[in-house]
Tab-separated table of C-alpha atoms in Angstrom:
chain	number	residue	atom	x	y	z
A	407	UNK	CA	129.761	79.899	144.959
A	408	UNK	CA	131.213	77.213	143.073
A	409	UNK	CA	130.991	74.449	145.480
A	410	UNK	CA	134.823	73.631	145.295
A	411	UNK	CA	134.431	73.299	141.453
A	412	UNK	CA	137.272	74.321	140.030
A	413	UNK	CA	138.331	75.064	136.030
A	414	UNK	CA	141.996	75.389	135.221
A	415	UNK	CA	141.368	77.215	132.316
A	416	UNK	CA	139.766	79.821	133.098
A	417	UNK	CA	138.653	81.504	136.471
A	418	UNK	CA	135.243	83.073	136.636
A	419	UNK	CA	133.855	85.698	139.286
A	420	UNK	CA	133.371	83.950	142.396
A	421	UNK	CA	129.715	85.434	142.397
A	422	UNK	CA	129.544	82.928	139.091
A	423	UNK	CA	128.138	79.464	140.306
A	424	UNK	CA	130.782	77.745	137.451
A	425	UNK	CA	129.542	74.118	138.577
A	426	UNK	CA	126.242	75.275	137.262
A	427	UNK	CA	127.876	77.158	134.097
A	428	UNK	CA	129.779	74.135	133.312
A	429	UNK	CA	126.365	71.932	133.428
A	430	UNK	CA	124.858	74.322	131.043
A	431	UNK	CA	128.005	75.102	128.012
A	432	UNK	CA	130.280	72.655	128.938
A	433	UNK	CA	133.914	74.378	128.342
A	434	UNK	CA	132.580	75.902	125.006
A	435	UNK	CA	134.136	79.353	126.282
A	436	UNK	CA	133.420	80.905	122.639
A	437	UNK	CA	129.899	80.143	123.778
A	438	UNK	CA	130.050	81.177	127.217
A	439	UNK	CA	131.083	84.681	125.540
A	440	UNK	CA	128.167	84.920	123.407
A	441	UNK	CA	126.108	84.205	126.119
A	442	UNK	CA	127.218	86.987	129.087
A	443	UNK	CA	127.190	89.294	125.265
A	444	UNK	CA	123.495	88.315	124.899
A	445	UNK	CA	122.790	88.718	127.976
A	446	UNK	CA	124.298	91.854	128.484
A	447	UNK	CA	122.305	93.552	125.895
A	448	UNK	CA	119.116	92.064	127.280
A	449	UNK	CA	119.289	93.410	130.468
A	450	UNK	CA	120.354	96.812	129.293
A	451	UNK	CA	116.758	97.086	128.578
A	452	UNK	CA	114.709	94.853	131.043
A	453	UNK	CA	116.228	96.906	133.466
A	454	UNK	CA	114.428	100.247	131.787
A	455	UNK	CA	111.578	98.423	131.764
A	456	UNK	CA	111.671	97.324	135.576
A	457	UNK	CA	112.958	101.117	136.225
A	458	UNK	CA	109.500	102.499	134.399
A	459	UNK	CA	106.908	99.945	136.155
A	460	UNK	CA	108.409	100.677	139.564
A	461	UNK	CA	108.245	104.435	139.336
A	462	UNK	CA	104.900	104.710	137.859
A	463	UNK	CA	103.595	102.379	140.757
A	464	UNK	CA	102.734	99.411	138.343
A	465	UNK	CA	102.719	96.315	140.303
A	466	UNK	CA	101.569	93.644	137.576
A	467	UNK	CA	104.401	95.708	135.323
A	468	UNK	CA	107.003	95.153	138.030
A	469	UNK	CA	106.527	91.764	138.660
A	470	UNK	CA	105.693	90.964	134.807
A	471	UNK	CA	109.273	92.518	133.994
A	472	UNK	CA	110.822	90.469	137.010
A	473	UNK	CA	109.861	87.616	135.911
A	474	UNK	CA	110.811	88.399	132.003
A	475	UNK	CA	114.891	89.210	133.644
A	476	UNK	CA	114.618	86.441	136.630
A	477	UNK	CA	116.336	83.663	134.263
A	478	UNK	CA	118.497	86.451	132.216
A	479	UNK	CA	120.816	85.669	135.677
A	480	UNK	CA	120.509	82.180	135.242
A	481	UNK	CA	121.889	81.338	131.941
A	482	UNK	CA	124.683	83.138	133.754
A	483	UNK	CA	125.321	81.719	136.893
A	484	UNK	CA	124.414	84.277	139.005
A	485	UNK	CA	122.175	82.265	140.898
A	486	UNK	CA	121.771	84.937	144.129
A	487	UNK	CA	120.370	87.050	141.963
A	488	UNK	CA	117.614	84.614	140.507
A	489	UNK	CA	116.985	83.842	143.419
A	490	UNK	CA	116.174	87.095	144.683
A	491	UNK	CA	114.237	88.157	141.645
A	492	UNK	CA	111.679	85.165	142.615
A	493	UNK	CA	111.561	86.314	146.110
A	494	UNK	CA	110.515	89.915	144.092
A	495	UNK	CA	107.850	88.540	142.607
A	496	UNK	CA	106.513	87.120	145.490
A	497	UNK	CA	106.403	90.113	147.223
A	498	UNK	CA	104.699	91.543	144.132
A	499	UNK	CA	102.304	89.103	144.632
A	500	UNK	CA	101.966	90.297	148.790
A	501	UNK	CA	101.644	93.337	147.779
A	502	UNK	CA	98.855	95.798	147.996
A	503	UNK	CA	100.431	98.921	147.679
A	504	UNK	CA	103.493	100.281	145.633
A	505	UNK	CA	104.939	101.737	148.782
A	506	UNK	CA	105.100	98.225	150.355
A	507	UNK	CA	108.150	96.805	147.466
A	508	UNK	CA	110.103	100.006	147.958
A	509	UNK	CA	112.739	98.524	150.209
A	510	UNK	CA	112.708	95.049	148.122
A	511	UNK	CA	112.841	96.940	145.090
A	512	UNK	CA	116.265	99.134	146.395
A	513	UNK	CA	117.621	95.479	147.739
A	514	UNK	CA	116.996	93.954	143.953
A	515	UNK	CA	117.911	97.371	141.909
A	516	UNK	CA	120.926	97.165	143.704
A	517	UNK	CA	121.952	93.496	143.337
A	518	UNK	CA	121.306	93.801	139.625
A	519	UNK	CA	123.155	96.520	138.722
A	520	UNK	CA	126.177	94.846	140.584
A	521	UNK	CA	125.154	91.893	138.630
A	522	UNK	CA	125.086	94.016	135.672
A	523	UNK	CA	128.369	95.078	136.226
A	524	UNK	CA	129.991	91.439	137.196
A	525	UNK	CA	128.578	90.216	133.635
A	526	UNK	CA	130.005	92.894	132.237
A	527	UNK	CA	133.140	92.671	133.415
A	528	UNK	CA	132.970	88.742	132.603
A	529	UNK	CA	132.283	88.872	129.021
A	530	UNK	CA	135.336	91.439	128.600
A	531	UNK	CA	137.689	89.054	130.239
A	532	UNK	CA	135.847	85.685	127.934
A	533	UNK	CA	136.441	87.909	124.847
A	534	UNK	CA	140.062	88.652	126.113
A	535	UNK	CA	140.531	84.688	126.783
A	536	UNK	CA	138.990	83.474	123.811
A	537	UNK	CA	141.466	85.806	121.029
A	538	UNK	CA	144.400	83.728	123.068
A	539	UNK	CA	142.478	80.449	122.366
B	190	UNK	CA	114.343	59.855	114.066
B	191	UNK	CA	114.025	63.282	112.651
B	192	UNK	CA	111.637	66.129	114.268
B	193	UNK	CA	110.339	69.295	113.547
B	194	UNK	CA	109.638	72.398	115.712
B	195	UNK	CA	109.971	75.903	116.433
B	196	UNK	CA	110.287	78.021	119.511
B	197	UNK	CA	108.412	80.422	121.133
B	198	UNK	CA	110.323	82.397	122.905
B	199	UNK	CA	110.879	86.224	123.877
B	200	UNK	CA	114.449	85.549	125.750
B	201	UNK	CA	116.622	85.680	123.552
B	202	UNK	CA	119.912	84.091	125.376
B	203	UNK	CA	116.987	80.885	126.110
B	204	UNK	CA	115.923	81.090	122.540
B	205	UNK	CA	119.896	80.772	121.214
B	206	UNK	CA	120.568	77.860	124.118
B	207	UNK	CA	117.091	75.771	122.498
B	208	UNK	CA	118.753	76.159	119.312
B	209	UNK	CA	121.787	74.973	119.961
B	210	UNK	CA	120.532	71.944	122.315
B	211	UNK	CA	118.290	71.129	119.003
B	212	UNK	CA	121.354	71.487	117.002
B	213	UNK	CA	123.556	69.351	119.436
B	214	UNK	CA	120.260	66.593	119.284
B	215	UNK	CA	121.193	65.965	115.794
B	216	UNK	CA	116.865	65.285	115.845
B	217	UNK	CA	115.502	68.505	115.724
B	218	UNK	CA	115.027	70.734	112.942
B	219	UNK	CA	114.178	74.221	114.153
B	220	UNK	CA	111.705	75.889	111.543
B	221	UNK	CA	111.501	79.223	113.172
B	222	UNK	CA	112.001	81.499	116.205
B	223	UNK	CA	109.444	83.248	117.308
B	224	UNK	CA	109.010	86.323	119.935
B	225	UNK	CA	105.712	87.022	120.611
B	226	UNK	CA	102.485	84.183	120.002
B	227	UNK	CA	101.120	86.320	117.148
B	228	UNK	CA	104.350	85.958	114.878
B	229	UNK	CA	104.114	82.331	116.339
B	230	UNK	CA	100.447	81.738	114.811
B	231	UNK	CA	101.106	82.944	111.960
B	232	UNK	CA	103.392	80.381	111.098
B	233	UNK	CA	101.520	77.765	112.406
B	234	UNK	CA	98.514	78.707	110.696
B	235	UNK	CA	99.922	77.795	107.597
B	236	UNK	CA	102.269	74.675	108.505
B	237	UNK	CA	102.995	72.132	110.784
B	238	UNK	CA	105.635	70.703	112.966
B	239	UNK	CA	106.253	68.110	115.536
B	240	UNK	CA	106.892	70.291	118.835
B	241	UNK	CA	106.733	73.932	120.030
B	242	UNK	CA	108.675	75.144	122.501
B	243	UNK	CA	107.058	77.546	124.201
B	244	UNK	CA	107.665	80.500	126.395
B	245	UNK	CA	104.525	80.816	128.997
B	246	UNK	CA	104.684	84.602	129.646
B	247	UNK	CA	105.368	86.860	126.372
B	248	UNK	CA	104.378	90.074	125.431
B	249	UNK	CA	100.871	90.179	123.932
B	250	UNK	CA	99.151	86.600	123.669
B	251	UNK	CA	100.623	84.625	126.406
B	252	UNK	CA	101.356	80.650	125.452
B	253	UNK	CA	98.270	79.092	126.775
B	254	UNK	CA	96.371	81.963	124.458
B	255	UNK	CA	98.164	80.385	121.353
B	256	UNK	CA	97.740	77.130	121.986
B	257	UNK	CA	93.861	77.931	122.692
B	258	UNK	CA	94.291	78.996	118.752
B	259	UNK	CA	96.445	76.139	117.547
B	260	UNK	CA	93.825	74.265	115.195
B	261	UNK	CA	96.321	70.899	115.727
B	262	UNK	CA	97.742	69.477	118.334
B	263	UNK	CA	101.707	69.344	118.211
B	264	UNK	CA	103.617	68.589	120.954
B	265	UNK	CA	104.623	70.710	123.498
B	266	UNK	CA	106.956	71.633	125.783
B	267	UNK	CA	107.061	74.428	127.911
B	268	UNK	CA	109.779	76.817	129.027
B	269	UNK	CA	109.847	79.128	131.725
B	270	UNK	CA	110.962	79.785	134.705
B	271	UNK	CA	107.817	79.706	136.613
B	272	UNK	CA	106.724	76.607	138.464
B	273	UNK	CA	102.906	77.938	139.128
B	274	UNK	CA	101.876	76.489	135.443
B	275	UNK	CA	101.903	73.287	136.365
B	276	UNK	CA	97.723	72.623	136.602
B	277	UNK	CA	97.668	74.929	133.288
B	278	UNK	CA	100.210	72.435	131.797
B	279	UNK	CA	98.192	69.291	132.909
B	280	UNK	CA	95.003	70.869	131.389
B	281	UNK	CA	96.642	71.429	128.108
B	282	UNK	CA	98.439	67.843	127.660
B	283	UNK	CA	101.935	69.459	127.802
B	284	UNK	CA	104.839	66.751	126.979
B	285	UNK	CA	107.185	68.304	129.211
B	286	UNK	CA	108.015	71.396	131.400
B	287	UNK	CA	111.502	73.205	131.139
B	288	UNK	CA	112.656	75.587	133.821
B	289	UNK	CA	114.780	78.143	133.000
B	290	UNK	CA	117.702	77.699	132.993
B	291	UNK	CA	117.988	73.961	131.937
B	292	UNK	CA	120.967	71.478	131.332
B	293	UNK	CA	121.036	70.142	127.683
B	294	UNK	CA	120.856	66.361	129.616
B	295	UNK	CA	117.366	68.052	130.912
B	296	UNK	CA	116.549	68.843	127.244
B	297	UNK	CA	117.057	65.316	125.855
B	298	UNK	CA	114.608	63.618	128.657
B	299	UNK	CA	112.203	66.099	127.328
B	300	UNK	CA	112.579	65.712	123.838
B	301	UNK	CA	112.403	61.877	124.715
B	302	UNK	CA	109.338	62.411	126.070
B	303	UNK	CA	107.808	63.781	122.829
B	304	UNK	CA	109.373	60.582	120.711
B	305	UNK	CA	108.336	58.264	123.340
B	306	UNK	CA	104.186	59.629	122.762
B	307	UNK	CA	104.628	59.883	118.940
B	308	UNK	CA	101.983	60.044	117.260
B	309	UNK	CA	101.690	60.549	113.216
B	310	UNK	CA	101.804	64.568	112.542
B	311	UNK	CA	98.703	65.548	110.797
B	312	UNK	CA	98.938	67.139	107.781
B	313	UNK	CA	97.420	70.677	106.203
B	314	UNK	CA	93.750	70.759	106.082
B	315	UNK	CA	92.766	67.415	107.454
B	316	UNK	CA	93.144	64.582	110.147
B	317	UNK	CA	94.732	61.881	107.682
B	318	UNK	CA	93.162	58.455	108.917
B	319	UNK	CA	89.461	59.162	107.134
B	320	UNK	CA	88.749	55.877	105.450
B	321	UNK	CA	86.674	54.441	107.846
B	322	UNK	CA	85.089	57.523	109.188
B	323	UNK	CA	81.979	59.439	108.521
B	324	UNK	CA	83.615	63.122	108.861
B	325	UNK	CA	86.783	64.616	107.668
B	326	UNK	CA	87.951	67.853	109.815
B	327	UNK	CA	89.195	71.116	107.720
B	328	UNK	CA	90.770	73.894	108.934
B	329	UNK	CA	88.773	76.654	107.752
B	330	UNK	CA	88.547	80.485	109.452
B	331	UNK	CA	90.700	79.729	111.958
B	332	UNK	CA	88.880	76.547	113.292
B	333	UNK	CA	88.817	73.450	113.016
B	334	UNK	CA	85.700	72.522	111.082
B	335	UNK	CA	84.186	68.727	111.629
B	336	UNK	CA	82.533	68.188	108.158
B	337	UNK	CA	80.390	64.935	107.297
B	338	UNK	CA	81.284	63.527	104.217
B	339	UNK	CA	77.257	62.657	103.291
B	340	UNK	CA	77.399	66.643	103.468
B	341	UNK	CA	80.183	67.389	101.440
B	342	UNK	CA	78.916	67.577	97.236
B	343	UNK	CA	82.586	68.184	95.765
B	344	UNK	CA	85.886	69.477	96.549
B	345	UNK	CA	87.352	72.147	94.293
B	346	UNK	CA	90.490	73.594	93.602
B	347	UNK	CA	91.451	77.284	94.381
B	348	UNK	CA	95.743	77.054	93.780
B	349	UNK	CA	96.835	76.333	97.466
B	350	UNK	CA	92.971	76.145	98.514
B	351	UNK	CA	90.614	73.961	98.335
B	352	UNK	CA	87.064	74.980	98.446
B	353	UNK	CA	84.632	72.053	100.427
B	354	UNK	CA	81.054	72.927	98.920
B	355	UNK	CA	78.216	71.607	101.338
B	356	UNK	CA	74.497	72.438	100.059
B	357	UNK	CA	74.415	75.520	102.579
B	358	UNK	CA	78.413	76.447	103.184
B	359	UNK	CA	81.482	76.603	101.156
B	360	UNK	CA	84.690	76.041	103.632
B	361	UNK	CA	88.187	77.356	102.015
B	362	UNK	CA	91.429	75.699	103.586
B	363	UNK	CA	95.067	75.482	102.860
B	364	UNK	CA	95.169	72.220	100.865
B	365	UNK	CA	95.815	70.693	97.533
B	366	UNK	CA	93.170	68.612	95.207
B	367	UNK	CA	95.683	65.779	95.006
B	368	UNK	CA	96.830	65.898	98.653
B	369	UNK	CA	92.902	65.656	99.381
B	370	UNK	CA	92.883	62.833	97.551
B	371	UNK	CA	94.931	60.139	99.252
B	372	UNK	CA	92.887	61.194	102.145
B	373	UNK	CA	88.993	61.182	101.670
B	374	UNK	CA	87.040	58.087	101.618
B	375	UNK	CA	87.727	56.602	98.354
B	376	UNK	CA	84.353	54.678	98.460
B	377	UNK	CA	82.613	58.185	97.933
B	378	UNK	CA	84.583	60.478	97.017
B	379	UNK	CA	86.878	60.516	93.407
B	380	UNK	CA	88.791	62.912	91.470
B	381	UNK	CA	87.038	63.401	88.495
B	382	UNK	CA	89.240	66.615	87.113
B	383	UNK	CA	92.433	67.842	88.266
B	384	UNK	CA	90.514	70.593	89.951
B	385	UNK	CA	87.536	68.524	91.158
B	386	UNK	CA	86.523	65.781	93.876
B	387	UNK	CA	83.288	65.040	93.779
B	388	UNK	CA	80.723	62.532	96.107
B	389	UNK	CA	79.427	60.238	93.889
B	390	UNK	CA	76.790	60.311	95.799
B	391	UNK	CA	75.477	63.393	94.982
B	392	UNK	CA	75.679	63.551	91.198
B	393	UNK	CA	72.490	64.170	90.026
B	394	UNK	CA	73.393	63.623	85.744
B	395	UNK	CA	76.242	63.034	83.661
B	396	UNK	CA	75.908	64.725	80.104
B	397	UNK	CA	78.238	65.048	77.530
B	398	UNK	CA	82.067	65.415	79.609
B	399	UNK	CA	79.982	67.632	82.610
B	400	UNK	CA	78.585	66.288	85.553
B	401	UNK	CA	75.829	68.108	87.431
B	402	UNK	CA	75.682	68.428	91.448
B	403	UNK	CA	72.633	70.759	92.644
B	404	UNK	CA	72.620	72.415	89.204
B	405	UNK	CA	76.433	73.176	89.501
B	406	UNK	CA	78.442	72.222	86.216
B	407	UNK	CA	81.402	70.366	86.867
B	408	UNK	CA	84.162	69.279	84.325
B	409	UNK	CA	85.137	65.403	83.979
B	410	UNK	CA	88.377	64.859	82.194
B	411	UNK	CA	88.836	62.768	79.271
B	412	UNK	CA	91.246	60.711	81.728
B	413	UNK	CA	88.803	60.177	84.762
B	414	UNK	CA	85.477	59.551	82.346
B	415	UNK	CA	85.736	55.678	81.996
B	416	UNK	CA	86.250	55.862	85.926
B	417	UNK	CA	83.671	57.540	86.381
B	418	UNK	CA	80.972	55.920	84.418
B	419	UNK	CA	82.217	52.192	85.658
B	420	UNK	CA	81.610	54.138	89.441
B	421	UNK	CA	78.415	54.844	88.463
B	422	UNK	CA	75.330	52.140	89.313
B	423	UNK	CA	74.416	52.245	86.058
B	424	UNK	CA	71.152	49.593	84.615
């Protein structure tokens, strides 16, 4: 994922596009913490909300929620997952019935939850780092 | 070059990284943070600043709703993560177009942008460059009020208002007597109390330290009389 990029300070997830981390922070690890922290928290409840709209059948909601988390991934690095939250929406958009996202909507509940957990795991090992700084 | 702005955003992790690329500018002085457009209006009801950054989809008022309520024009710049905005961005003279995530390198060519098409900010109230107009514009109700000044009969103080009195309307906007001031026509218009412009056009009589517009008493200070009367085409 990181296109032969390499840091020798630190070694992210290989899900983590670092070339692309690196463009966005630099090596400011204390920030790189703050941000898989932030993030964390926001997608804690984006997730709900993407939860809620797909059970009650809301299509606008799902894709409207999407949309809101779609860049939560990018700011950090999980680009596969952006990725596949714009392909969501775009099969929001196809859409005519709730019944026709169920399989897309298992594919991207799925991938963000093991997203979840890979930013998770992430920000404990930054905030580990960062005290040896 | 130092800049104003304040961002409009309801991610929070893209709010922090704009604050810390304006930080990292050294150029831009964020004024607020704002969540939702409503919060966002608020503020900019009441003051100005050099650029928004602005989040397209939020909850409530999306961005294109505020700026449809933004009674000045600052600069904008968008951010969000959808490309489809593009013609909306066109129509509303965006300065730039962020997509989520952005580099901070992406963040200076945009912020570039905005110093490259400076203009002068306007200030509270009114469009600054008046003296060789016909019309002043006030912000009054929420809009922004085109008011000709052979319609205006005096200006008058209200604390952080002013009061425009026309012979059918009275307008009240955020401004200040002497801020109004520098910026009418002089040719027509004078202070004539600290709480007063008046068109000298339209004063009917002078008697005693009182002048009278449309039967409406107004004071003249003793420091603005002699002014006044050497205005005056007096025979």
């Amino acid at each position: 994922m990181d296109g032969g990029f390499s840091c020798e300070k630190y070694k992210f997830n290989d899900k983590i596009d670092v070339r692309f981390l690196h463009s966005l922070y630099e090596e400011d690890y204390p920030y790189i913490e703050e941000v898989f922290g932030t993030t964390l928290k926001e997608l804690t409840n984006s997730q709900l909300q993407v939860d809620e709209a797909f059970i009650a059948g809301d299509i606008a909601g799902l894709k409207k929620y999407v949309h809101k988390i779609k860049p939560s991934f990018g700011f950090v690095g999980l680009m596969e997952t952006q990725e596949m939250c714009r392909n969501f929406e775009d099969a929001c958009l196809a859409a005519t019935t709730p019944d026709q996202l169920s399989i897309p909507y298992q594919q991207l509940k799925s991938l963000m939850e093991d997203s979840r957990k890979v930013i998770e795991t992430e920000y404990k090992k930054l905030k580990h780092f960062n005290k040896g700084i | 070059m130092s800049l104003t702005c304040v961002i409009v955003e309801d991610l929070q992790v893209a709010a922090d990284f704009l604050v810390r690329c304006c930080q990292k500018s050294g150029q831009i002085d964020v004024k607020g943070h704002f969540t939702n457009a409503e919060e966002a209006l608020l503020y900019l009801n009441v003051n100005t600043v050099d650029i928004i950054f602005l989040d397209v989809e939020m909850p409530g008022s999306s961005g294109f709703e505020l700026l449809d309520q933004l009674i000045y024009s600052p600069k904008v710049i968008l951010t969000t993560s959808k490309t489809e905005y593009a013609y909306n961005a066109f129509e509303y003279k965006v300065t730039d177009f962020l997509k989520k995530p952005f580099t901070y390198q992406r963040f200076t060519e945009a912020v570039q942008k905005v110093i490259d098409a400076a203009e002068p900010a306007p200030s509270n109230g009114t469009n600054g460059e008046n003296q060789g107009s016909d019309h002043i514009f006030i912000k009054s109700d929420g809009k922004l009020v085109r008011l000709k000044y052979e319609d205006i009969l005096y200006i008058e103080s209200m604390g952080d208002y002013v009061k425009f009195v026309t012979l059918d309307k009275k307008y009240i906007t955020h401004n200040t007597i002497k801020s109004l001031e520098e910026k009418v026509n002089k040719q027509l218009f004078m202070k004539v109390h600290r709480s007063y412009i008046i068109n000298l056009l339209k004063i009917d009589d002078i008697r005693e330290n009182d002048l009278f517009i449309k039967g409406i008493e107004i004071p003249i200070s003793k420091a603005h009389k002699s002014e006044v009367l050497r205005r005056l085409n007096i025979i």
